[in-house]
Structures are given as structure tokens and as C-alpha cells.
Coordinates of C-alpha atoms and ligand atoms in Angstrom, one line a residue:
Chain A
X94 CA 14.1 116.4 43.2
X95 CA 12.8 116.4 39.6
X96 CA 9.1 117.1 39.2
X97 CA 8.6 114.2 37.0
X98 CA 10.0 111.8 39.6
X99 CA 7.8 113.3 42.2
X100 CA 4.7 112.8 40.0
X101 CA 5.8 109.2 39.4
X102 CA 6.2 108.6 43.1
X103 CA 2.8 110.2 43.7
X104 CA 1.0 107.8 41.3
X105 CA 2.9 104.9 42.9
X106 CA 1.9 106.1 46.4
X107 CA -1.7 106.6 45.4
X108 CA -1.9 103.1 44.0
X109 CA -0.5 101.5 47.1
X110 CA -2.6 103.7 49.3
X111 CA -5.6 102.6 47.5
X112 CA -4.7 98.9 47.9
X113 CA -3.9 99.3 51.6
X114 CA -7.2 101.2 52.2
X115 CA -9.2 98.5 50.6
X116 CA -7.6 95.9 52.8
X117 CA -7.9 98.2 55.9
X118 CA -11.7 98.7 55.3
X119 CA -12.2 95.0 55.6
X120 CA -10.4 94.9 59.0
X121 CA -12.4 97.8 60.2
X122 CA -15.8 96.4 59.0
X123 CA -15.1 93.1 60.8
X124 CA -14.1 94.9 63.9
X125 CA -17.2 97.0 63.7
X126 CA -19.8 94.2 63.6
X127 CA -18.1 91.6 65.8
X128 CA -15.3 93.4 67.7
X129 CA -12.8 90.9 66.2
X130 CA -9.5 91.2 64.4
X131 CA -9.5 88.7 61.6
X132 CA -5.8 87.9 61.0
X133 CA -6.4 85.7 58.0
X134 CA -7.6 88.8 56.0
X135 CA -4.4 89.2 54.1
X136 CA -4.4 85.6 53.0
X137 CA -7.9 86.0 51.8
X138 CA -6.4 88.5 49.4
X139 CA -3.9 86.0 48.3
X140 CA -6.6 83.4 47.6
X141 CA -8.4 86.1 45.7
X142 CA -5.4 86.6 43.5
X143 CA -4.8 82.9 42.9
X144 CA -8.5 82.5 42.1
X145 CA -8.1 85.3 39.6
X146 CA -5.0 83.7 38.1
X147 CA -6.7 80.3 37.8
X148 CA -9.7 81.8 36.1
X149 CA -7.4 83.7 33.8
X150 CA -5.6 80.4 32.9
X151 CA -8.9 78.7 32.4
X152 CA -10.3 81.4 30.1
X153 CA -7.2 81.5 27.9
X154 CA -7.3 77.7 27.8
X155 CA -10.8 77.8 26.3
X156 CA -9.6 80.3 23.8
X157 CA -11.0 83.6 25.1
X158 CA -8.7 86.2 23.6
X159 CA -10.2 89.6 24.7
X160 CA -7.9 90.7 27.6
X161 CA -10.3 93.4 29.0
X162 CA -13.2 91.0 29.0
X163 CA -11.0 88.4 30.7
X164 CA -10.0 90.9 33.3
X165 CA -13.6 91.8 34.1
X166 CA -14.6 88.2 34.5
X167 CA -11.5 87.4 36.4
X168 CA -12.1 90.2 38.9
X169 CA -15.8 89.5 39.4
X170 CA -15.2 85.7 39.9
X171 CA -12.4 86.4 42.4
X172 CA -14.6 88.8 44.3
X173 CA -17.6 86.6 44.4
X174 CA -15.6 83.5 45.4
X175 CA -13.7 85.2 48.2
X176 CA -16.8 87.1 49.3
X177 CA -18.5 83.7 49.7
X178 CA -15.5 82.2 51.4
X179 CA -15.4 85.2 53.8
X180 CA -19.1 84.7 54.7
X181 CA -18.5 80.9 55.2
X182 CA -15.6 81.5 57.5
X183 CA -17.7 83.9 59.5
X184 CA -20.4 81.3 59.8
X185 CA -18.3 78.3 60.6
X186 CA -15.4 79.8 62.6
X187 CA -16.1 83.3 63.8
X188 CA -19.7 83.5 64.9
X189 CA -19.5 80.3 66.9
X190 CA -16.6 81.8 68.8
X191 CA -18.6 84.8 69.8
X192 CA -18.7 85.1 73.5
X193 CA -15.3 83.3 73.9
X194 CA -12.3 85.4 74.8
X195 CA -11.3 87.6 71.8
X196 CA -7.9 86.0 72.0
X197 CA -9.4 82.7 70.7
X198 CA -10.7 84.4 67.6
X199 CA -7.4 86.0 67.1
X200 CA -5.5 82.7 67.4
X201 CA -8.0 80.8 65.2
X202 CA -7.8 83.4 62.4
X203 CA -4.0 83.5 62.7
X204 CA -3.9 79.7 62.2
X205 CA -6.5 79.9 59.4
X206 CA -4.2 82.4 57.7
X207 CA -1.4 79.9 57.9
X208 CA -3.6 77.2 56.5
X209 CA -4.7 79.3 53.6
X210 CA -1.2 80.4 52.8
X211 CA 0.5 77.0 53.1
X212 CA -2.3 75.2 51.2
X213 CA -1.4 77.4 48.2
X214 CA 2.2 76.6 48.5
X215 CA 1.6 72.8 48.9
X216 CA -1.4 72.2 46.7
X217 CA -1.3 74.9 43.9
X218 CA 0.7 73.6 41.0
X219 CA 4.2 74.9 41.6
X220 CA 2.7 77.0 44.4
X221 CA 6.0 77.6 46.2
X222 CA 7.3 79.9 43.3
X223 CA 6.1 83.3 42.3
X224 CA 4.1 83.5 39.1
X225 CA 3.8 86.0 36.4
X226 CA 0.4 87.8 36.0
X227 CA -0.1 89.2 32.6
X228 CA -0.9 92.8 31.8
X229 CA -4.6 92.6 30.7
X230 CA -5.1 96.3 30.1
X231 CA -3.9 98.1 27.0
X232 CA -0.3 99.5 27.4
X233 CA -1.1 103.0 26.2
X234 CA 0.7 105.8 28.0
X235 CA 1.4 109.5 27.8
X236 CA 4.6 111.3 28.7
X237 CA 5.2 114.7 30.2
X238 CA 9.0 115.2 30.4
X239 CA 10.3 112.5 32.8
X240 CA 6.8 111.6 33.9
X241 CA 4.9 108.9 32.1
X242 CA 1.3 108.3 33.0
X243 CA 0.3 104.8 32.0
X244 CA -3.3 104.4 31.0
X245 CA -3.7 101.1 32.9
X246 CA -2.5 102.7 36.1
X247 CA -4.9 105.6 35.7
X248 CA -7.8 103.2 35.1
X249 CA -6.9 101.1 38.1
X250 CA -6.7 104.2 40.3
X251 CA -10.0 105.4 39.0
X252 CA -11.7 102.0 39.5
X253 CA -10.3 101.6 42.9
X254 CA -11.4 105.1 44.0
X255 CA -14.9 104.3 42.6
X256 CA -14.9 101.1 44.7
X257 CA -14.1 103.0 47.8
X258 CA -16.8 105.6 47.1
X259 CA -19.3 102.7 46.4
X260 CA -18.5 101.1 49.7
X261 CA -19.0 104.4 51.5
X262 CA -22.4 104.8 49.7
X263 CA -23.5 101.3 50.7
X264 CA -22.5 101.9 54.3
X265 CA -23.9 105.4 54.6
X266 CA -26.9 105.3 52.3
X267 CA -28.5 101.9 52.1
X268 CA -30.7 100.0 54.4
X269 CA -28.0 97.3 54.6
X270 CA -25.4 99.8 55.5
X271 CA -27.7 101.2 58.2
X272 CA -28.1 97.7 59.6
X273 CA -24.3 97.3 59.6
X274 CA -23.8 100.5 61.4
X275 CA -26.5 99.7 63.9
X276 CA -25.0 96.3 64.7
X277 CA -21.6 98.0 65.0
X278 CA -22.9 100.4 67.6
X279 CA -25.2 98.2 69.7
X280 CA -25.6 94.6 68.6
X281 CA -28.4 93.8 71.1
X282 CA -30.5 96.8 70.3
X283 CA -30.0 96.1 66.6
X284 CA -31.5 92.7 67.2
X285 CA -34.4 94.2 69.0
X286 CA -35.1 96.4 65.9
X287 CA -35.7 93.2 64.0
X288 CA -32.2 93.0 62.4
X289 CA -31.0 89.5 61.6
X290 CA -27.6 89.8 63.3
X291 CA -26.0 86.7 61.8
X292 CA -27.1 87.7 58.3
X293 CA -25.6 91.1 58.7
X294 CA -22.3 89.6 59.9
X295 CA -22.2 87.2 56.9
X296 CA -22.8 90.0 54.5
X297 CA -20.3 92.3 56.1
X298 CA -17.6 89.5 55.9
X299 CA -18.6 88.9 52.3
X300 CA -18.1 92.6 51.5
X301 CA -14.8 92.9 53.3
X302 CA -13.4 89.8 51.8
X303 CA -14.5 90.7 48.3
X304 CA -12.8 94.0 48.7
X305 CA -9.6 92.2 49.7
X306 CA -9.9 90.1 46.5
X307 CA -10.5 93.3 44.5
X308 CA -7.4 94.9 46.1
X309 CA -5.4 91.8 45.3
X310 CA -6.4 92.0 41.6
X311 CA -5.3 95.6 41.4
X312 CA -2.1 94.7 43.1
X313 CA -1.2 91.9 40.6
X314 CA -2.1 94.1 37.7
X315 CA 0.3 96.7 39.0
X316 CA 3.2 94.4 39.9
X317 CA 2.4 91.5 37.5
X318 CA 3.5 89.0 40.1
X319 CA 1.8 86.7 42.6
X320 CA 3.1 84.4 45.3
X321 CA 1.6 82.3 48.1
X322 CA 2.8 84.7 50.8
X323 CA 2.0 88.0 49.2
X324 CA -0.9 88.6 51.6
X325 CA 1.3 88.5 54.7
X326 CA 2.8 91.9 54.3
X327 CA -0.4 93.4 52.8
X328 CA -2.4 92.0 55.7
X329 CA 0.0 93.5 58.2
X330 CA -0.1 96.9 56.5
X331 CA -3.9 96.8 56.1
X332 CA -4.2 96.0 59.8
X333 CA -1.8 98.8 60.8
X334 CA -3.7 101.2 58.5
X335 CA -7.0 100.3 60.2
X336 CA -5.3 100.6 63.7
X337 CA -3.9 104.0 62.9
X338 CA -7.2 105.2 61.5
X339 CA -9.0 103.8 64.5
X340 CA -10.7 100.4 64.3
X341 CA -14.3 100.5 63.4
X342 CA -13.9 103.8 61.6
X343 CA -14.2 103.5 57.8
X344 CA -12.9 107.0 57.0
X345 CA -10.0 106.2 59.4
X346 CA -9.1 103.0 57.5
X347 CA -9.0 104.8 54.2
X348 CA -6.9 107.7 55.6
X349 CA -4.7 105.1 57.3
X350 CA -4.1 103.2 54.1
X351 CA -3.0 106.3 52.2
X352 CA -1.0 107.5 55.1
X353 CA 0.9 104.3 55.2
X354 CA 1.7 104.5 51.5
X355 CA 2.8 108.1 52.0
X356 CA 5.1 107.0 54.8
X357 CA 6.6 104.3 52.6
X358 CA 7.3 106.9 49.9
X359 CA 8.8 109.3 52.3
X360 CA 10.9 106.5 53.7
X361 CA 12.1 105.4 50.3
X362 CA 13.0 109.0 49.3
X363 CA 14.5 110.2 52.5
X364 CA 16.6 107.3 53.5
X365 CA 19.7 107.4 51.4
X366 CA 20.6 103.7 51.9
X367 CA 18.5 100.9 50.6
X368 CA 14.8 101.7 50.0
X369 CA 14.1 98.3 51.5
X370 CA 14.0 100.2 54.8
X371 CA 10.9 102.0 53.7
X372 CA 8.7 99.4 55.4
X373 CA 10.7 99.6 58.6
X374 CA 10.3 103.4 58.6
X375 CA 6.6 103.2 57.9
X376 CA 5.9 100.6 60.5
X377 CA 8.1 102.6 63.0
X378 CA 6.0 105.7 62.5
X379 CA 2.8 103.7 62.8
X380 CA 4.1 102.3 66.2
X381 CA 4.8 105.8 67.4
X382 CA 1.3 107.1 66.2
X383 CA -0.5 104.3 67.9
X384 CA 1.5 104.8 71.1
X385 CA 0.6 108.5 71.0
X386 CA -3.0 108.0 70.0
X387 CA -4.1 104.5 70.9
X388 CA -7.7 105.1 69.5
X389 CA -6.3 106.0 66.1
X390 CA -5.7 109.4 64.5
X391 CA -9.4 110.0 63.8
X392 CA -9.8 109.5 67.5
X393 CA -12.8 107.2 67.6
X394 CA -15.4 108.3 70.0
X395 CA -18.0 105.5 70.5
X396 CA -20.4 107.5 68.3
X397 CA -18.1 107.5 65.3
X398 CA -18.0 103.8 64.8
X399 CA -18.5 102.7 61.2
Chain B
X220 CA -69.0 91.3 77.9
X221 CA -66.1 91.7 75.6
X222 CA -64.1 88.7 74.7
X223 CA -60.6 88.7 76.3
X224 CA -57.8 88.2 73.9
X225 CA -54.4 87.4 75.2
X226 CA -51.6 89.4 73.5
X227 CA -48.8 87.9 75.5
X228 CA -48.8 84.9 77.8
X229 CA -45.8 84.0 79.9
X230 CA -46.2 80.6 81.4
X231 CA -44.0 79.4 84.3
X232 CA -40.7 80.7 83.0
X233 CA -37.3 80.3 84.7
X234 CA -34.6 82.5 83.4
X235 CA -31.0 83.1 84.6
X236 CA -27.7 84.4 83.3
X237 CA -25.2 82.1 84.7
X238 CA -26.2 79.3 87.1
X239 CA -28.7 80.7 89.5
X240 CA -32.2 81.6 88.1
X241 CA -33.1 85.3 88.4
X242 CA -36.7 84.6 87.4
X243 CA -38.5 81.6 89.0
X244 CA -41.8 80.1 87.8
X245 CA -43.1 83.4 86.6
X246 CA -46.4 83.6 84.8
X247 CA -48.3 86.6 83.5
X248 CA -50.9 87.6 80.9
X249 CA -51.1 90.8 78.9
X250 CA -54.6 91.2 77.5
X251 CA -55.0 92.9 74.2
X252 CA -55.9 96.5 74.3
X253 CA -54.7 97.1 77.8
X254 CA -51.8 98.7 79.6
X255 CA -50.5 96.0 81.8
X256 CA -47.7 96.9 84.2
X257 CA -44.9 95.0 86.0
X258 CA -43.8 96.7 89.1
X259 CA -40.8 95.9 91.3
X260 CA -37.7 97.3 93.0
X261 CA -34.3 97.6 91.4
X262 CA -32.9 94.1 90.8
X263 CA -36.2 92.3 91.2
X264 CA -35.8 90.9 87.7
X265 CA -38.1 93.2 85.6
X266 CA -35.6 93.7 82.7
X267 CA -34.8 90.0 82.8
X268 CA -38.5 89.2 82.2
X269 CA -38.4 91.5 79.1
X270 CA -35.1 89.9 77.9
X271 CA -36.8 86.5 78.2
X272 CA -39.8 87.7 76.1
X273 CA -37.6 89.2 73.4
X274 CA -35.4 86.1 73.2
X275 CA -32.3 88.0 74.3
X276 CA -32.0 85.7 77.3
X277 CA -34.3 82.9 76.5
X278 CA -35.9 81.1 79.5
X279 CA -34.4 77.9 80.7
X280 CA -37.9 76.4 81.2
X281 CA -41.5 77.5 80.6
X282 CA -43.3 78.9 77.6
X283 CA -44.0 82.3 76.1
X284 CA -46.8 82.9 73.7
X285 CA -47.4 85.9 71.6
X286 CA -50.9 86.0 70.1
X287 CA -50.9 82.2 70.4
X288 CA -47.6 81.8 68.6
X289 CA -44.9 80.1 70.7
X290 CA -42.0 82.5 70.7
X291 CA -40.0 80.8 73.5
X292 CA -37.1 79.8 71.5
X293 CA -37.4 82.1 68.5
X294 CA -34.5 84.4 67.4
X295 CA -35.1 88.0 68.5
X296 CA -35.5 89.4 65.0
X297 CA -38.2 86.8 64.3
X298 CA -40.1 87.7 67.4
X299 CA -39.9 91.3 66.6
X300 CA -41.3 90.6 63.1
X301 CA -44.4 89.1 64.7
X302 CA -45.4 92.6 65.8
X303 CA -43.6 93.1 69.1
X304 CA -41.5 96.2 69.8
X305 CA -39.7 97.5 72.8
X306 CA -38.4 100.7 74.3
X307 CA -35.4 99.4 76.2
X308 CA -34.2 100.5 79.6
X309 CA -31.9 103.5 79.3
X310 CA -33.4 104.4 75.8
X311 CA -30.5 102.7 73.9
X312 CA -30.6 105.0 71.0
X313 CA -27.9 104.4 68.4
X314 CA -25.6 107.3 69.3
X315 CA -23.7 107.6 66.0
X316 CA -26.9 107.5 63.8
X317 CA -29.1 110.4 63.1
X318 CA -32.5 110.8 64.6
X319 CA -34.1 109.9 61.3
X320 CA -31.9 106.8 61.0
X321 CA -32.8 105.7 64.5
X322 CA -36.5 106.0 63.5
X323 CA -36.0 104.1 60.3
X324 CA -34.4 101.3 62.3
X325 CA -37.5 101.1 64.3
X326 CA -39.4 100.3 61.1
X327 CA -36.7 98.0 59.8
X328 CA -39.1 95.1 59.1
X329 CA -41.3 97.3 56.9
X330 CA -40.1 97.7 53.3
X331 CA -42.9 99.9 52.0
X332 CA -41.5 103.4 51.8
X333 CA -44.9 105.1 51.8
X334 CA -45.9 103.2 54.9
X335 CA -42.7 104.2 56.6
X336 CA -43.1 107.8 55.6
X337 CA -46.6 107.9 57.0
X338 CA -45.4 106.4 60.3
X339 CA -42.6 108.9 60.5
X340 CA -45.0 111.7 60.0
X341 CA -47.0 110.4 62.9
X342 CA -44.0 110.3 65.1
X343 CA -43.0 113.8 64.1
X344 CA -46.5 115.0 64.9
X345 CA -46.1 113.5 68.3
X346 CA -42.6 114.9 68.8
X347 CA -42.2 118.0 66.6
X348 CA -38.8 118.4 68.2
X349 CA -37.5 115.2 66.5
X350 CA -38.4 116.6 63.1
X351 CA -36.4 119.8 63.8
X352 CA -33.5 117.6 64.8
X353 CA -33.9 114.8 62.2
X354 CA -30.3 115.0 61.0
X355 CA -28.7 115.3 64.4
X356 CA -26.7 112.4 65.8
X357 CA -28.9 110.9 68.5
X358 CA -25.9 110.5 70.9
X359 CA -25.5 114.3 71.0
X360 CA -29.1 114.9 72.2
X361 CA -30.3 115.5 75.8
X362 CA -31.8 112.7 77.9
X363 CA -35.3 113.9 77.3
X364 CA -34.8 114.1 73.5
X365 CA -33.2 110.6 73.5
X366 CA -36.3 109.4 75.3
X367 CA -38.4 110.8 72.4
X368 CA -36.2 109.1 69.9
X369 CA -36.5 105.8 71.7
X370 CA -40.3 106.0 72.0
X371 CA -40.6 107.2 68.4
X372 CA -38.4 104.3 67.2
X373 CA -40.6 101.9 69.1
X374 CA -43.7 103.2 67.4
X375 CA -42.1 103.1 63.9
X376 CA -42.6 99.3 63.9
X377 CA -46.4 99.8 64.3
X378 CA -46.3 97.0 66.8
X379 CA -49.3 95.0 68.2
X380 CA -47.5 95.0 71.5
X381 CA -45.1 97.6 72.9
X382 CA -42.9 96.7 75.8
X383 CA -41.5 99.7 77.7
X384 CA -38.8 99.3 80.3
X385 CA -38.6 102.0 82.9
X386 CA -39.3 105.0 80.7
X387 CA -39.2 107.5 83.5
X388 CA -35.7 106.5 84.7
X389 CA -33.4 109.5 84.8
X390 CA -36.0 112.0 83.6
X391 CA -37.1 115.2 85.3
X392 CA -40.6 115.0 87.0
X393 CA -42.0 117.2 84.3
X394 CA -40.8 114.9 81.5
X395 CA -41.9 111.8 83.5
X396 CA -45.4 113.2 83.5
X397 CA -45.2 113.9 79.8
X398 CA -44.0 110.3 79.3
X399 CA -47.0 108.8 81.0
X400 CA -49.3 111.0 79.0
X401 CA -47.7 109.7 75.8
X402 CA -47.9 106.1 76.9
X403 CA -51.6 106.6 77.5
X404 CA -52.0 108.0 74.0
X405 CA -50.2 105.0 72.6
X406 CA -52.8 102.7 74.0
X407 CA -55.4 104.8 72.2
X408 CA -53.8 103.9 68.9
X409 CA -54.8 100.3 69.6
X410 CA -51.3 99.3 70.7
X411 CA -51.2 97.0 73.7
X412 CA -48.7 98.2 76.3
X413 CA -46.6 96.1 78.7
X414 CA -45.1 98.7 81.0
X415 CA -42.3 98.0 83.4
X416 CA -41.8 100.6 86.1
X417 CA -40.7 101.5 89.6
X418 CA -42.8 104.5 89.7
X419 CA -45.8 102.8 91.3
X420 CA -48.2 105.7 91.7
X421 CA -48.2 107.1 88.2
X422 CA -48.0 103.7 86.6
X423 CA -51.0 102.3 88.4
X424 CA -52.9 105.5 87.5
X425 CA -52.7 104.7 83.8
X426 CA -52.7 100.8 83.9
X427 CA -55.5 98.4 83.7
X428 CA -53.8 95.5 85.3
X429 CA -50.6 95.0 87.2
X430 CA -48.1 92.5 88.6
X431 CA -45.7 93.1 91.4
X432 CA -42.4 91.4 91.2
X433 CA -40.0 90.7 94.1
X434 CA -36.8 88.6 93.8
X435 CA -37.9 87.1 90.5
X436 CA -41.4 86.0 91.6
X437 CA -44.8 87.5 91.2
X438 CA -45.9 88.5 94.8
X439 CA -49.1 90.3 94.0
X440 CA -51.3 90.9 91.0
X441 CA -54.7 92.4 90.2
X442 CA -56.5 95.2 88.6
X443 CA -54.7 98.6 89.0
X444 CA -57.4 99.7 91.4
X445 CA -57.1 96.7 93.7
X446 CA -53.3 96.9 93.6
X447 CA -53.5 100.6 94.6
X448 CA -55.6 99.6 97.6
X449 CA -53.5 96.6 98.5
X450 CA -52.0 97.1 101.9
X451 CA -48.9 95.0 101.3
X452 CA -48.1 96.8 98.0
X453 CA -48.7 100.1 99.7
X454 CA -46.3 99.4 102.4
X455 CA -43.6 97.9 100.2
X456 CA -43.7 100.4 97.4
X457 CA -45.5 103.6 98.2
X458 CA -42.8 104.5 100.7
Ligands
ADP1523 N1 -26.4 90.5 82.0 C1 -26.5 90.0 83.3 N2 -25.6 89.1 83.7 C2 -25.7 88.6 84.9 N3 -26.6 88.9 85.8 C3 -27.5 89.9 85.5 C4 -27.5 90.5 84.2 N4 -28.5 91.4 84.1 C5 -29.1 91.3 85.3 N5 -28.5 90.5 86.1 C6 -29.0 90.1 87.5 O1 -30.3 89.7 87.5 C7 -31.0 90.3 88.6 C8 -32.2 91.0 88.0 O2 -31.8 92.1 87.3 P1 -32.8 92.9 86.3 O3 -33.6 92.0 85.6 O4 -32.0 93.9 85.6 O5 -33.7 93.7 87.4 P2 -34.5 95.0 87.3 O6 -34.8 95.3 85.8 O7 -35.8 94.7 88.0 O8 -33.8 96.1 87.9 C9 -30.1 91.2 89.3 O9 -29.6 90.5 90.5 C10 -28.9 91.4 88.4 O10 -27.7 91.5 89.1
MG1524 MG1 -34.3 97.0 84.8

């Protein structure tokens, strides 16, 4: 294969890996603090993207013409809104179900996901059809032979990686992060330390949901298209990535996200027939991995949680 | 005579997990500045009393006062913020956090970095071993070292009242002795201690006052000396 093509595939794989990782980190954080799988997580991403799109439309309507400024506002508003929504869902739906069988939470969030998704289709203007998301970053690029590095892609990768590093720092280095890890390891003892358990859960859900919105914004900037059901596959992939990495393990979720993107790339390159089978291939490998190592490739011991 | 101040007052509580009450009509007082102990066999309900006080399993009826504040139905983290700390049964260190992080969590309510640092120095002075191991994951330490982490963590909150649940459980006789010595030194730092134990002899040796629990009820109480001489207690618990 041509080296330029490989480089192109690598950028593509990194971008997707980044997006999957950001979604997977949410799943793993939620599982950490509450031992729940929140199946509506992918649809929160969709809501983040539609929030971003609406804010974009609003800003252009009032005549703001600086694309980069628009993008910054759009991303921040989407993250704040979805973060808030995530915390609200935790308060209203998920914490009250604590103590009920985990299956209930799973069902509730599955239904919530459907509600979120369908409400966009039904209530967003022309919500059933995909929409075009504009390129808000300058279209500078540089070519080396067959390989063209687009400036916007590089910037998105960089910002995304910084976000992952930031999340790691918050979890590992701050008092809040310490509280999140304490709650993940032993909720009751964390309470006895004076930690406000509910507050930690709200904040964790806010962080995880805001990350999904952020991932969504990167995704639409990359593909320039949004639709009401885009979160479905992204949610399933993020979930698989978290599972492969070992639920509750943040490093695992990040590794899992990039691994999934790599599998897709391999699938697309190795399977001679339609590259549409790349997802089938990637999910197939994930199934095998989970069957072989049910606790995830980073082999969660209880002590490694979050 | 000195004026007696009640640090903790448990008044006629009933506590249970499902339907049946494990604790029935239990009352006890912990006077400020004392070591007060609660003795009883396995399953008699000692830990449940502590869970009631900490709001982890709030009592179904009755009241609990901490320095005259009614904490019966307060959330656990709010109770802790009033100046109550505990060293839980089985240590309950956070296994995936370092020794230092475990200690920091003990001082979670305190935001002043200087104060926290000073407290940590005190803990390290008490347990030099913990300073050597400050970056080690607590889950990888020996039982005795985890006990140090748990005690140190309890002290990091600089509590008015420290509740200790069976500190000698699972420790070698030598470490048990060391443990009781440390508990005595804690009282000397003006921290009131409510000590839950099965180890009757050594507990009464350092306690001022004691209660004996059986099947969720207080069956005997008195000063440590009188309990030691109490024939019933002797027969039941000094085997
Ligand atoms: N989490 C729980 N759920 C149900 N029952 C419990 C629970 N914890 C303790 N019990 C029951 O309550 C009784 C008292 O237990 P506990 O308070 O732990 O006693 P002790 O600390 O004196 O050994 C026991 O019969 C025990 O089976
Ligand atoms: Mg007990």
C-alpha cells in the first residue's frame, strides 16, 4: 500500500479513535460511580450535536460572521447544556433507581435514549433528514505526495487529545477526581469520609455527558453531517470500547476507543469487498475479545477502578 | 466536680435492615473526653449501632444527638462534617488509592492546605511507616499497615468524636496491643472515643465507661471497673 494512503488512514483512525474514546470515558465514569450502564449516552451526543447546530444557526442569524468564534461558542454551549442535562437525568432518573435491580436502570436508559432520539426526529424542524454542518475551521492544508494533512483535522486531533489529558488530570490530580475515584471504589466509605455522594454523581454525569457533546462536535466537524440517529452507532461503539477496556477503567476506555478505530481501519483495508463490513469486523473482534477476557483487556482488578 | 458534657447521645433507637429490628430500644451516652466502649459478641448489633449513628442505616425510631445537634436523619456527609469520624470495621481503606490519597480523604471536609499538611505530619509522626509508603496503593499493603492507614485517615478529619469498630479484628496479638496503645494516645489528643470491640479484657483496661450489647439490647453498663467485676459479664465474655 502507498505510504500516503496509510498516513491518510492513520489520521482517520486517530480521529475516530479519539471520538470513540471520549464516548467510552463517559460510559466508564458512570459505571465507576454508580455501577450502571447508561444506554442513552449515545443519544446525549446527538443532542449535543443538535444543540451545537441550533446555536450555530442562531449565531449566524444574529449576524455573527467569525467562524472560529462561532465554533468556540457552539462547542461550549453544547457541552454546558448536555452536561447539565446529564446531571439532571442522574438526579431524576438514575439515582432514584439506585438499589433497584440494575436491569431497571438499563431499561430506563434504553427507553430514554429512544425518547431523546425520536423527539429530535419528530420535533426538530425537518428532524427526520440529515443536515449539513458547515466547516467552521479554516481549510488550510499541506500535502506530502499523496498525503494531505488538513489543518482543521490536525487542530481537532490536538484539541481532542488535550481534552483527554485534561480529563485524566481532573480524575487523577484534583480533589474532585479523588472523590470520584473514592466513590467508585467504595461508595459507603466515601460517604463516611464526608463526601456528598449525590453531588459527586451529578458532577460525574455532567462531565461524562459534556464529553459526549464535545465528541459529537468533533464528529460533525469531521463529517459535516448530523442526523437524529447518529448517536446510536457511536453509543454502541463507545459502549464496546468501554467494555473491551474494562468498565470502570479510564485508561481502558481510551485504549478501547482507539483499538476499535484501528479494527475498523484494518477491516476496511483487509476486506476486499465493501468496506461497509468494517463495523461487522470490528464488533466481531470485540465479541471475541470480551469472550476471551470478560473483565476487559486491561484486566480490571478491583483496585484499578477509575 | 467537672461538668459532664455529652458528646453523643443515643436515645431509644430501633434499627433494622429489612423488616425485623436488629437494634431495639437502645440508649447510650458518650461523655466528652472519655473512651466509652460497646462490647458484644459477633452479630449482637454493634456495627448496626454505628451505622445508625453515621446515618448509613438510619434508625426507624428514636433520636441521636451529637453535641446537642439532632443528627438522626441527617445525610452521612453532613454528620461527618459536624466533627465525627470513624474507623470502620475491616479498615475499609480505598485499595486503588495511594496511602497519601487515603489520608487526604480522611480530611476531605478541610480545605485549608496548611492545616491538612500539619495533620498529615502528625499522622506520619504516629506511623512513620506510612510516610515511607505514602505513594503505595493501600490495597497492596499488609493488614497491619492498612490498619495504620485507616486509623490515620480517621485522625485526618481532626474529629471531636472518633468511632472505632473492632480495630483488633484480624490483627496479630502484638499489633492488637499496639492498637490499644494508640487508641489511648488518641484520647490524650482531646478526641472522644467510642470504641466497639469483642476483646473485652484489653478494651475495659483502657475505657472509662462501657456498655454490653446482646441481641440488639444493652444488657449491662457501668464504669469500666464495675463491668470488669460484674459476674454476669465475666461469665458471658471472659470465657
Ligand atoms: N447489611 C445487612 N443487611 C441485613 N442484615 C444485616 C446487615 N448487616 C448486619 N445484619 C444483621 O444484623 C445483625 C447484627 O449485625 P452487626 O451489627 O454487624 O453485628 P456485630 O457488629 O455486633 O457483629 C446480624 O444478625 C446481621 O446478620
Ligand atoms: Mg461488627
